[in-house]
PDB file of C-alpha atoms in Angstrom:
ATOM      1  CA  UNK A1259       0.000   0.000   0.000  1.00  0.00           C
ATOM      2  CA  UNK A1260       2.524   2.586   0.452  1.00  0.00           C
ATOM      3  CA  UNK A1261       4.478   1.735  -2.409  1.00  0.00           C
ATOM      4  CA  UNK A1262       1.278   2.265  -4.451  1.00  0.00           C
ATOM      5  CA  UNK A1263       0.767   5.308  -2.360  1.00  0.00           C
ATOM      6  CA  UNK A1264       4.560   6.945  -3.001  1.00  0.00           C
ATOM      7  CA  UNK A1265       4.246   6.111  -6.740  1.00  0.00           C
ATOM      8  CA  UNK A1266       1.013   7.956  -7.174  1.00  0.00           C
ATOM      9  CA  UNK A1267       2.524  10.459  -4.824  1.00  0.00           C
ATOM     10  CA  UNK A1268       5.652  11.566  -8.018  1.00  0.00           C
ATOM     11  CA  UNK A1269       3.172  10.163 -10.498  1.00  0.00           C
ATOM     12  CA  UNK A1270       0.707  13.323  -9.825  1.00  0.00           C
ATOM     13  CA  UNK A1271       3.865  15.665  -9.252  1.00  0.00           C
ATOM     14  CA  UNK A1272       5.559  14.895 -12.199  1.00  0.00           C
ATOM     15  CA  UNK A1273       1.823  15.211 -13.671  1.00  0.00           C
ATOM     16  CA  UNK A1274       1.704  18.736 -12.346  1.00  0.00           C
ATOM     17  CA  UNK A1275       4.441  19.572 -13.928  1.00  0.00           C
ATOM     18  CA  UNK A1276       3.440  18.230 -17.339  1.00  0.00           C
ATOM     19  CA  UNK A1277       0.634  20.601 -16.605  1.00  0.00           C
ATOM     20  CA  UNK A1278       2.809  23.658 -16.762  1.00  0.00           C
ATOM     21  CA  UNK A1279       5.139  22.743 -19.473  1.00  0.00           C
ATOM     22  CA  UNK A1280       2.166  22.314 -21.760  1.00  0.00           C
ATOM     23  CA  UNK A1281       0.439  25.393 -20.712  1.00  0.00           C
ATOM     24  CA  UNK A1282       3.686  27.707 -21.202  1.00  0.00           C
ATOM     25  CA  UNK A1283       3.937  25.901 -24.578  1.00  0.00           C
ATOM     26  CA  UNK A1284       0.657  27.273 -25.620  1.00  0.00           C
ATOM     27  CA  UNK A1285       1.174  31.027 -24.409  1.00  0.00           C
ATOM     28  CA  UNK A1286       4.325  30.948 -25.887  1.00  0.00           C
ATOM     29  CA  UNK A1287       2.766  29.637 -29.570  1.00  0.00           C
ATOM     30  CA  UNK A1288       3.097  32.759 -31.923  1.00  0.00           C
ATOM     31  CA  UNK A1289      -0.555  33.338 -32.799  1.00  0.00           C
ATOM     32  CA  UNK A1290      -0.416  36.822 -33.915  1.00  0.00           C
ATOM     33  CA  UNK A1291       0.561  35.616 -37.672  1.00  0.00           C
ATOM     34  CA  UNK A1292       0.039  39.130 -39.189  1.00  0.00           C
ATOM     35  CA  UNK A1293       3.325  39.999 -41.747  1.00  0.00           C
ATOM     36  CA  UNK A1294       5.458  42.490 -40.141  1.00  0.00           C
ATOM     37  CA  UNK A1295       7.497  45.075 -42.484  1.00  0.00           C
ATOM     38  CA  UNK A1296      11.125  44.537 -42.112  1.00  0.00           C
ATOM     39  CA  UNK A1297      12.484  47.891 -40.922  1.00  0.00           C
ATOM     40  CA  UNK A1298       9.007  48.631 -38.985  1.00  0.00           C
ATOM     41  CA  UNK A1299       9.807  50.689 -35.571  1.00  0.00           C
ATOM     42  CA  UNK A1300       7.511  48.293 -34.086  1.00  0.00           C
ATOM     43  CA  UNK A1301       9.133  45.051 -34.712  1.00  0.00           C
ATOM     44  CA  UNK A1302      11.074  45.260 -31.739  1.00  0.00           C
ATOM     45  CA  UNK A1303       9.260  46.967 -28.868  1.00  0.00           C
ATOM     46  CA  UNK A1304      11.490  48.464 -25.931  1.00  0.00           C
ATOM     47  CA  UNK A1305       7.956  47.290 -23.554  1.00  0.00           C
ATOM     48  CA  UNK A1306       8.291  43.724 -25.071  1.00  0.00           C
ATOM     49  CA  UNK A1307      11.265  43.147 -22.794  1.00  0.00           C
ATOM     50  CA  UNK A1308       9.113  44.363 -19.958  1.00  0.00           C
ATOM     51  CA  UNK A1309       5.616  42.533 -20.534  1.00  0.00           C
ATOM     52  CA  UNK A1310       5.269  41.002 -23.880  1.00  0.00           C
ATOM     53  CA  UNK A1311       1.495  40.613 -23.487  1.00  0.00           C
ATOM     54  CA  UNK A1312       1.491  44.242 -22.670  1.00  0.00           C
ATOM     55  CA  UNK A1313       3.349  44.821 -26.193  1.00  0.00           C
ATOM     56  CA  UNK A1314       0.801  43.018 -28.178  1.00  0.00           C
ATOM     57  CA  UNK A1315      -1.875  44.672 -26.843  1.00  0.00           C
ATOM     58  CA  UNK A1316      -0.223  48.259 -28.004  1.00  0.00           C
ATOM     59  CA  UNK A1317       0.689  46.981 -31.200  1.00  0.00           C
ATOM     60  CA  UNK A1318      -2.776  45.609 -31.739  1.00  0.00           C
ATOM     61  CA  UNK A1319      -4.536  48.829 -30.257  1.00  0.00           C
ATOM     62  CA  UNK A1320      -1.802  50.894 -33.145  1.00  0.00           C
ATOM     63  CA  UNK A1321      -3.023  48.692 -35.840  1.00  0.00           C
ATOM     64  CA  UNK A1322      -7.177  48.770 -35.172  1.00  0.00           C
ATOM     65  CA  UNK A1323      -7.108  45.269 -34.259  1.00  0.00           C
ATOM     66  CA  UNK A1324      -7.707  44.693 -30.775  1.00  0.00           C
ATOM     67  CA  UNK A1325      -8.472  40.982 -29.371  1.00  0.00           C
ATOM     68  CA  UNK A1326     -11.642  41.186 -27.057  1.00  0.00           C
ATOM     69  CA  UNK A1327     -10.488  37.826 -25.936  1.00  0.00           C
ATOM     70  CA  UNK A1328      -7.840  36.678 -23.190  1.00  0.00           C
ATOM     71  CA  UNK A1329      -6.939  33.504 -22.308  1.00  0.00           C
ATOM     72  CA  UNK A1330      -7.324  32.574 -18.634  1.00  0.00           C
ATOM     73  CA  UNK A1331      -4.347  31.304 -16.429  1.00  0.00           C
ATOM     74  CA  UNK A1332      -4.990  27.771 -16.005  1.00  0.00           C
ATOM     75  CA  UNK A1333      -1.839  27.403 -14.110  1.00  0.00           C
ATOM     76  CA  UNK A1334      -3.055  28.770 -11.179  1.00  0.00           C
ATOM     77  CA  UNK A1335      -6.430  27.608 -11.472  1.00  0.00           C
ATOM     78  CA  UNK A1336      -4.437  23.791 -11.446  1.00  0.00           C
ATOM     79  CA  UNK A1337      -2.636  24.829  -8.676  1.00  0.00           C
ATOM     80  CA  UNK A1338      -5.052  26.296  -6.687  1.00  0.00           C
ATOM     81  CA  UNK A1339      -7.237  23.397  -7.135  1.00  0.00           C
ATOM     82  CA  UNK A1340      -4.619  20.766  -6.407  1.00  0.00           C
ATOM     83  CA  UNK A1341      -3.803  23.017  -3.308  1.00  0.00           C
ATOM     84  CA  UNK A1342      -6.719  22.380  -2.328  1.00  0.00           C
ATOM     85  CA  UNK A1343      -7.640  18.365  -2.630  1.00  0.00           C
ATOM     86  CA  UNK A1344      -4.253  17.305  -2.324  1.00  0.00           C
ATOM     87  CA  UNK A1345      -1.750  19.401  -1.344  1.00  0.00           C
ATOM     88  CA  UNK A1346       0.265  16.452  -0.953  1.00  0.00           C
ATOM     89  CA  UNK A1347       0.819  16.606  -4.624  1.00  0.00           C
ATOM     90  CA  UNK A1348       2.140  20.182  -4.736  1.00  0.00           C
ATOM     91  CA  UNK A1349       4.596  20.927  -2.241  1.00  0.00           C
ATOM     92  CA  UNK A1350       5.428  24.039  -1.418  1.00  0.00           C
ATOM     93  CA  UNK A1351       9.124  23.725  -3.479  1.00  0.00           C
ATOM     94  CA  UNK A1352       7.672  22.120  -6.573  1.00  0.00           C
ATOM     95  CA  UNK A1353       5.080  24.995  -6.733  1.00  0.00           C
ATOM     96  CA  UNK A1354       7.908  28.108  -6.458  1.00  0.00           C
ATOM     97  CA  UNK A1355      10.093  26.205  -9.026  1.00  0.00           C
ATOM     98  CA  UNK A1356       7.171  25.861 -11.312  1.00  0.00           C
ATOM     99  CA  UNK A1357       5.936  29.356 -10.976  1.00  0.00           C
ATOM    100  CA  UNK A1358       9.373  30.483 -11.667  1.00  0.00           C
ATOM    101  CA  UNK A1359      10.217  29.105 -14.540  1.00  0.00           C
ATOM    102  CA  UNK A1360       6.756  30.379 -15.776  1.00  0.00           C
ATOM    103  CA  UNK A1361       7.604  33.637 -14.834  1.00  0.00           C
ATOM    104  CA  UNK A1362      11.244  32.922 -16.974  1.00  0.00           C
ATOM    105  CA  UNK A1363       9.569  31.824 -19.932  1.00  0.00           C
ATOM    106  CA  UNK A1364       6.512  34.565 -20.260  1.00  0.00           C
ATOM    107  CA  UNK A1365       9.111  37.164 -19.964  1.00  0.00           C
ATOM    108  CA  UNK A1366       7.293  38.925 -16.254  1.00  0.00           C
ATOM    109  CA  UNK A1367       9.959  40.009 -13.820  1.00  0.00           C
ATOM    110  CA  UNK A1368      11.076  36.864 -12.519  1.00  0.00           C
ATOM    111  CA  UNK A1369      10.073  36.019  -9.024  1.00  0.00           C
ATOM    112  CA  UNK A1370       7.489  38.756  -8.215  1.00  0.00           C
ATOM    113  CA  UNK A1371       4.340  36.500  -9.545  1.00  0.00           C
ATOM    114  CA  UNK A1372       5.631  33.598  -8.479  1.00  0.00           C
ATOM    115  CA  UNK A1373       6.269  34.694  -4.826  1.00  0.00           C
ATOM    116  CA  UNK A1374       2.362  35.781  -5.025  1.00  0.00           C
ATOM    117  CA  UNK A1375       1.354  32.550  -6.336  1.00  0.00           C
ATOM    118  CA  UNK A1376       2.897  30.479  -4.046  1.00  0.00           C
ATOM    119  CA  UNK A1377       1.437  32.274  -1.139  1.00  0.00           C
ATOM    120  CA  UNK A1378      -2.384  31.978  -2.638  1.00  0.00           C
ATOM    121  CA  UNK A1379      -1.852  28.148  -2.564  1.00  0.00           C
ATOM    122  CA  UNK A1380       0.019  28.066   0.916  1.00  0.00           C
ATOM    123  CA  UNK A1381      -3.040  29.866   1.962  1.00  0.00           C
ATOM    124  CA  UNK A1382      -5.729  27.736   0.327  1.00  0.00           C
ATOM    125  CA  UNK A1383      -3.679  24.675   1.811  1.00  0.00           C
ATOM    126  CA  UNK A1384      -4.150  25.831   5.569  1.00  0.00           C
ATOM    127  CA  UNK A1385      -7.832  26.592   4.856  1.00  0.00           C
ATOM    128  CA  UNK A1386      -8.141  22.789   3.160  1.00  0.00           C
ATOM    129  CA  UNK A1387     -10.187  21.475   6.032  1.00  0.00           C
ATOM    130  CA  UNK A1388     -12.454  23.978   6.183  1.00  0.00           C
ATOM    131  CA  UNK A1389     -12.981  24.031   2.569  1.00  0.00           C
ATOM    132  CA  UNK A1390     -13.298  20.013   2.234  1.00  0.00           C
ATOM    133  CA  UNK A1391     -16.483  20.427   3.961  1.00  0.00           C
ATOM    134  CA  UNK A1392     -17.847  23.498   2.577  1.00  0.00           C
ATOM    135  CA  UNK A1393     -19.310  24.043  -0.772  1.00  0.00           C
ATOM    136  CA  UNK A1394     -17.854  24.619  -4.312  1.00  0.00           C
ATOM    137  CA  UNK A1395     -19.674  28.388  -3.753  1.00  0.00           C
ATOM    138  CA  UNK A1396     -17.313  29.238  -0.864  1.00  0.00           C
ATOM    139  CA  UNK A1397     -14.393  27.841  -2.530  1.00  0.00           C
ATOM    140  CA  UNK A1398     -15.104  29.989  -5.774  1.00  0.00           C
ATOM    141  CA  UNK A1399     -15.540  32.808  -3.816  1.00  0.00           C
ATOM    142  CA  UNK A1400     -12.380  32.005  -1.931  1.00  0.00           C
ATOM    143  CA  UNK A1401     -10.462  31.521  -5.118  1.00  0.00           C
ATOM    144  CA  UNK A1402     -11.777  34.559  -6.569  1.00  0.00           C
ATOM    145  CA  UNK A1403     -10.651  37.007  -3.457  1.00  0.00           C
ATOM    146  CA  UNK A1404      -6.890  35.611  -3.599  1.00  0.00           C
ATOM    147  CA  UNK A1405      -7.154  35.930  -7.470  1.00  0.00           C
ATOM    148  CA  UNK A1406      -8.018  39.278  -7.302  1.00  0.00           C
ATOM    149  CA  UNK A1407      -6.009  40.050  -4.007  1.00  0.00           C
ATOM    150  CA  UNK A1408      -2.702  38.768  -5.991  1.00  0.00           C
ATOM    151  CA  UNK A1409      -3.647  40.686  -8.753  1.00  0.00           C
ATOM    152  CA  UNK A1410      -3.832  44.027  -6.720  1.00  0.00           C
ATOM    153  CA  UNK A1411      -0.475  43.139  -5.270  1.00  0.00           C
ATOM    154  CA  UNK A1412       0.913  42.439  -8.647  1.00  0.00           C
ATOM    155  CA  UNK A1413       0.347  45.857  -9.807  1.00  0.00           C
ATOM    156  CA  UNK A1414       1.052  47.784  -5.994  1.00  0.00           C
ATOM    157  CA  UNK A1415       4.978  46.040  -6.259  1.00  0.00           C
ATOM    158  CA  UNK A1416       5.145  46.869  -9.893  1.00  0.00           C
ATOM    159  CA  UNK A1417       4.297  49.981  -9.449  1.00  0.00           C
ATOM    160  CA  UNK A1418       6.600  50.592  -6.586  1.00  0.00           C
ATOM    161  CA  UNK A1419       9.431  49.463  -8.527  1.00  0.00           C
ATOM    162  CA  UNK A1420       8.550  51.773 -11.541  1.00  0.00           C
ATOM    163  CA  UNK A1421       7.916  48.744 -13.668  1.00  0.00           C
ATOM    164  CA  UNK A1422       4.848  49.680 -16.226  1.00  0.00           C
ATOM    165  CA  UNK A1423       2.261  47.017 -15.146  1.00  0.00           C
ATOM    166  CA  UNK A1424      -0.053  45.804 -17.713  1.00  0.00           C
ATOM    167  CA  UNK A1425      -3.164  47.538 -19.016  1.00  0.00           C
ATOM    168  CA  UNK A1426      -5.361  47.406 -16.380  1.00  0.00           C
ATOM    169  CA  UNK A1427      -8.481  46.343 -18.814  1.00  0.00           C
ATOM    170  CA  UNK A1428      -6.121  43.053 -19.983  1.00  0.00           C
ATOM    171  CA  UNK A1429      -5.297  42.276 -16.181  1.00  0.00           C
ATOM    172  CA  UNK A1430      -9.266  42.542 -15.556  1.00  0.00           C
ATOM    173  CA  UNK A1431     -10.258  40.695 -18.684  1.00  0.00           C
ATOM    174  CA  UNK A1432      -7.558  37.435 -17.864  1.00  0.00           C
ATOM    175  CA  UNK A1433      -8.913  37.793 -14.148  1.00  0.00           C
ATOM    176  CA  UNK A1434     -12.448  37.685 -15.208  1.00  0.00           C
ATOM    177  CA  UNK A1435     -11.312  34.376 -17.791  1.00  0.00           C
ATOM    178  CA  UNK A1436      -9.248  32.759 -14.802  1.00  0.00           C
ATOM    179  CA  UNK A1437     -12.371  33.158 -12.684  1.00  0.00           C
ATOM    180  CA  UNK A1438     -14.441  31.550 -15.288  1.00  0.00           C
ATOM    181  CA  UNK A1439     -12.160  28.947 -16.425  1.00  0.00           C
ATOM    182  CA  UNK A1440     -11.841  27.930 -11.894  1.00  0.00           C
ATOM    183  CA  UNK A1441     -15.018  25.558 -12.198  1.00  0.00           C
ATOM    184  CA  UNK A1442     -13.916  23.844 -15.458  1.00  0.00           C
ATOM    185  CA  UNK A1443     -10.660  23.097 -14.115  1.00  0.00           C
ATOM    186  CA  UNK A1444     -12.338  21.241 -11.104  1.00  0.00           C
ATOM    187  CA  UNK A1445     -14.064  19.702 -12.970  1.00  0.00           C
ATOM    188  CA  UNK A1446     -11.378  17.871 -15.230  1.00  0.00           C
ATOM    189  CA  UNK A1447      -9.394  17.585 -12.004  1.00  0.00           C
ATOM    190  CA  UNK A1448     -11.934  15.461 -10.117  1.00  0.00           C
ATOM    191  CA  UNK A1449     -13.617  13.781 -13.374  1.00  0.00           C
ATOM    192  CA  UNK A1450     -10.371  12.943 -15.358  1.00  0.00           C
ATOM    193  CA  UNK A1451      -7.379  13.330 -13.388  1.00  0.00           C
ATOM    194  CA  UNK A1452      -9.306  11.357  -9.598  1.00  0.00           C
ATOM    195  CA  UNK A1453      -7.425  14.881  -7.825  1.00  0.00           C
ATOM    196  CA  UNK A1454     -10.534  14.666  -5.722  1.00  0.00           C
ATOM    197  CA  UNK A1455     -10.502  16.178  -1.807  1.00  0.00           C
ATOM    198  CA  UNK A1456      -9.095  13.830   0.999  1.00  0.00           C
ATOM    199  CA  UNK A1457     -11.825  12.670   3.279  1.00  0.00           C
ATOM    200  CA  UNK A1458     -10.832  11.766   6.671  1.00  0.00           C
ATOM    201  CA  UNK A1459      -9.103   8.321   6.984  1.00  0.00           C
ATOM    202  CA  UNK A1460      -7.677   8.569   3.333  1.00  0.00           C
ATOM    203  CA  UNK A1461      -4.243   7.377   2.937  1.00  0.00           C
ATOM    204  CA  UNK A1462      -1.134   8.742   1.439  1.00  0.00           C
ATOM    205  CA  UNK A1463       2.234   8.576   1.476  1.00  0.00           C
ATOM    206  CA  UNK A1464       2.494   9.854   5.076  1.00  0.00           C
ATOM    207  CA  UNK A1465      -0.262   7.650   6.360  1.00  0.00           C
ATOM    208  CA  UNK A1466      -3.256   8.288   7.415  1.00  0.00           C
ATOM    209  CA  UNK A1467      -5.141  12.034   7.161  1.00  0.00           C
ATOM    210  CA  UNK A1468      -6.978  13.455   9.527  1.00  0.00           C
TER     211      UNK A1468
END
């Protein structure tokens, strides 16, 4: 039993991780296929270095084509979800590592939403039995206060540092499509991946839970 237990244990990690490799693959997919003129001012952006998704958005606003459509970060709607039925499959370390590399590849100052991230799901871990009992209502609600409340400190530190944070209509948009996207990702977690929450007397690699 607890060799079954450990295996699923690094199976579901290692999952996790799978998770966020194939999510950065698809932000990082270039979808804006538009031609771009050779010498163009615009093909190389001083803000891309700062917040590429902040440089689209210009260019597409200086062009007359602006997207009305953001996709949602279902990263953290994963890992708040996990965080939350079994935290015993995202540890504390694999989360920060996870989060930074995130932050690495999608080009936002490294460590900043990672550091907020990582805090959300500590949080949402030490609330986990009062959750487990409650329903999916006060968990969305939850979810959507620390959503919102690391989106506020996102900007506050960003600002403080004189970094240009992102348009505050795109921040509000892929809040309002993480918010959205919350209930779908619970539902693929508990329907196709069995990441449902513990109930008392399950087992795991550390025995018995409370």
């Amino acid at each position: 039993m607890d060799d079954l237990s450990s295996a699923r244990l690094w199976l579901m990690r290692a999952a996790f991780v799978a998770l966020a490799l194939v999510n950065a693959f698809f932000h990082l997919l270039p979808l804006e296929t538009q031609p771009v003129g050779l010498f163009a001012p615009e093909l190389s952006p001083p803000l891309a270095a700062i917040d590429p998704a902040e440089a689209r958005l210009r260019d597409l606003l200086n062009h007359g084509r602006v997207r009305m459509w953001v996709a949602p970060d279902l990263l953290i709607c994963f890992a708040f979800a996990w965080s939350l039925r079994r935290p015993d499959y995202v540890p504390a370390l694999l989360l920060a590592v996870v989060f930074l590399v995130t932050d690495l590849l999608l080009q936002r100052p490294p460590g900043l939403w990672a550091v907020l991230a990582l805090l959300a799901c500590e949080n949402l871990k030490m609330r986990g039995r009062t959750l487990r009992d409650s329903t999916f209502g006060a968990e969305w609600v939850t979810v959507t206060l620390l959503l919102a409340g690391i989106l506020l400190a996102n900007r506050i530190v960003l600002s403080v540092m004189l970094v240009p944070p992102p348009t505050l209509g795109l921040s509000l948009l892929e809040l309002g499509m993480t918010i959205l996207a919350y209930p779908v990702v619970v539902l693929v977690t508990q329907t196709l991946m069995g990441v449902r929450k513990a109930a008392p007397g399950d087992l795991d690699a550390a025995g018995p839970r409370a």
